Amino acid sequence: MALSIGFFGSYSVDEQGRFAGNRVEGATFPNWVGGVRTTQELQLRVEGERMYETFTRPDGGRLRAEVVRAR
């Protein structure tokens, strides 16, 4: 699946409402299913209708994504 990623799951937040982690429940990459990411691997920032995600891969590479809320 070139140039696209799809996944869904549950996200958790701490007492202040900040991202604490997530669990992947389904994905276009089967090896992602069941994966748990904490703030060590994944940083999220929300600004208005946009969410910015930075993910650090096990090999040290970093991926960045911007997600816009659907209307």
PDB file of C-alpha atoms in Angstrom:
ATOM      1  CA  MET A   1       0.000   0.000   0.000  1.00  0.00           C
ATOM      2  CA  ALA A   2       2.177   2.839  -1.276  1.00  0.00           C
ATOM      3  CA  LEU A   3       2.140   6.254   0.375  1.00  0.00           C
ATOM      4  CA  SER A   4      -0.706   5.581   2.791  1.00  0.00           C
ATOM      5  CA  ILE A   5      -1.296   4.212   6.256  1.00  0.00           C
ATOM      6  CA  GLY A   6      -4.508   3.312   7.987  1.00  0.00           C
ATOM      7  CA  PHE A   7      -4.986   2.284  11.597  1.00  0.00           C
ATOM      8  CA  PHE A   8      -7.408   2.664  14.474  1.00  0.00           C
ATOM      9  CA  GLY A   9      -7.389   1.963  18.165  1.00  0.00           C
ATOM     10  CA  SER A  10      -7.800   3.422  21.606  1.00  0.00           C
ATOM     11  CA  TYR A  11      -5.965   6.408  23.064  1.00  0.00           C
ATOM     12  CA  SER A  12      -5.467   7.185  26.743  1.00  0.00           C
ATOM     13  CA  VAL A  13      -4.825  10.503  28.466  1.00  0.00           C
ATOM     14  CA  ASP A  14      -3.429  11.465  31.866  1.00  0.00           C
ATOM     15  CA  GLU A  15      -5.172  13.470  34.594  1.00  0.00           C
ATOM     16  CA  GLN A  16      -4.394  16.741  32.768  1.00  0.00           C
ATOM     17  CA  GLY A  17      -5.861  15.462  29.501  1.00  0.00           C
ATOM     18  CA  ARG A  18      -2.467  14.968  27.838  1.00  0.00           C
ATOM     19  CA  PHE A  19      -1.768  11.996  25.598  1.00  0.00           C
ATOM     20  CA  ALA A  20      -0.436   9.022  27.585  1.00  0.00           C
ATOM     21  CA  GLY A  21      -0.453   6.174  25.040  1.00  0.00           C
ATOM     22  CA  ASN A  22      -2.407   4.185  22.494  1.00  0.00           C
ATOM     23  CA  ARG A  23      -3.116   0.625  21.412  1.00  0.00           C
ATOM     24  CA  VAL A  24      -3.520  -0.288  17.735  1.00  0.00           C
ATOM     25  CA  GLU A  25      -6.621  -2.465  17.208  1.00  0.00           C
ATOM     26  CA  GLY A  26      -6.563  -2.619  13.397  1.00  0.00           C
ATOM     27  CA  ALA A  27      -4.156  -1.462  10.680  1.00  0.00           C
ATOM     28  CA  THR A  28      -3.205  -1.725   7.020  1.00  0.00           C
ATOM     29  CA  PHE A  29       0.019  -3.252   8.353  1.00  0.00           C
ATOM     30  CA  PRO A  30      -0.995  -6.467  10.190  1.00  0.00           C
ATOM     31  CA  ASN A  31       2.170  -6.428  12.307  1.00  0.00           C
ATOM     32  CA  TRP A  32       0.988  -3.157  13.924  1.00  0.00           C
ATOM     33  CA  VAL A  33      -2.165  -4.775  15.385  1.00  0.00           C
ATOM     34  CA  GLY A  34      -1.851  -5.097  19.152  1.00  0.00           C
ATOM     35  CA  GLY A  35       1.002  -2.596  19.281  1.00  0.00           C
ATOM     36  CA  VAL A  36       1.162  -0.252  22.257  1.00  0.00           C
ATOM     37  CA  ARG A  37       2.871   3.129  21.968  1.00  0.00           C
ATOM     38  CA  THR A  38       3.709   5.401  24.882  1.00  0.00           C
ATOM     39  CA  THR A  39       4.983   8.975  24.956  1.00  0.00           C
ATOM     40  CA  GLN A  40       8.503   7.567  24.501  1.00  0.00           C
ATOM     41  CA  GLU A  41       7.632   6.443  20.950  1.00  0.00           C
ATOM     42  CA  LEU A  42       4.771   8.786  20.087  1.00  0.00           C
ATOM     43  CA  GLN A  43       4.264  12.477  20.754  1.00  0.00           C
ATOM     44  CA  LEU A  44       0.919  14.131  19.965  1.00  0.00           C
ATOM     45  CA  ARG A  45       0.021  17.809  19.864  1.00  0.00           C
ATOM     46  CA  VAL A  46      -3.494  19.115  19.199  1.00  0.00           C
ATOM     47  CA  GLU A  47      -4.119  22.620  17.882  1.00  0.00           C
ATOM     48  CA  GLY A  48      -7.725  23.415  17.031  1.00  0.00           C
ATOM     49  CA  GLU A  49      -8.892  21.039  14.288  1.00  0.00           C
ATOM     50  CA  ARG A  50      -5.436  19.531  13.705  1.00  0.00           C
ATOM     51  CA  MET A  51      -3.418  16.843  15.458  1.00  0.00           C
ATOM     52  CA  TYR A  52       0.326  16.567  14.919  1.00  0.00           C
ATOM     53  CA  GLU A  53       1.987  13.201  15.525  1.00  0.00           C
ATOM     54  CA  THR A  54       5.685  12.381  15.748  1.00  0.00           C
ATOM     55  CA  PHE A  55       6.565   8.691  15.968  1.00  0.00           C
ATOM     56  CA  THR A  56      10.029   7.310  16.697  1.00  0.00           C
ATOM     57  CA  ARG A  57      10.533   3.930  15.034  1.00  0.00           C
ATOM     58  CA  PRO A  58      12.490   1.130  16.748  1.00  0.00           C
ATOM     59  CA  ASP A  59      15.409   1.792  14.344  1.00  0.00           C
ATOM     60  CA  GLY A  60      15.529   5.449  15.456  1.00  0.00           C
ATOM     61  CA  GLY A  61      13.856   6.895  12.346  1.00  0.00           C
ATOM     62  CA  ARG A  62      11.193   9.539  12.944  1.00  0.00           C
ATOM     63  CA  LEU A  63       7.873   9.906  11.149  1.00  0.00           C
ATOM     64  CA  ARG A  64       5.680  13.002  11.288  1.00  0.00           C
ATOM     65  CA  ALA A  65       2.005  13.242  10.382  1.00  0.00           C
ATOM     66  CA  GLU A  66      -0.656  15.940  10.451  1.00  0.00           C
ATOM     67  CA  VAL A  67      -4.285  14.867  10.860  1.00  0.00           C
ATOM     68  CA  VAL A  68      -7.194  17.236  10.161  1.00  0.00           C
ATOM     69  CA  ARG A  69     -10.609  16.661  11.746  1.00  0.00           C
ATOM     70  CA  ALA A  70     -13.225  15.602   9.182  1.00  0.00           C
ATOM     71  CA  ARG A  71     -16.213  17.893   8.796  1.00  0.00           C
TER      72      ARG A  71
END
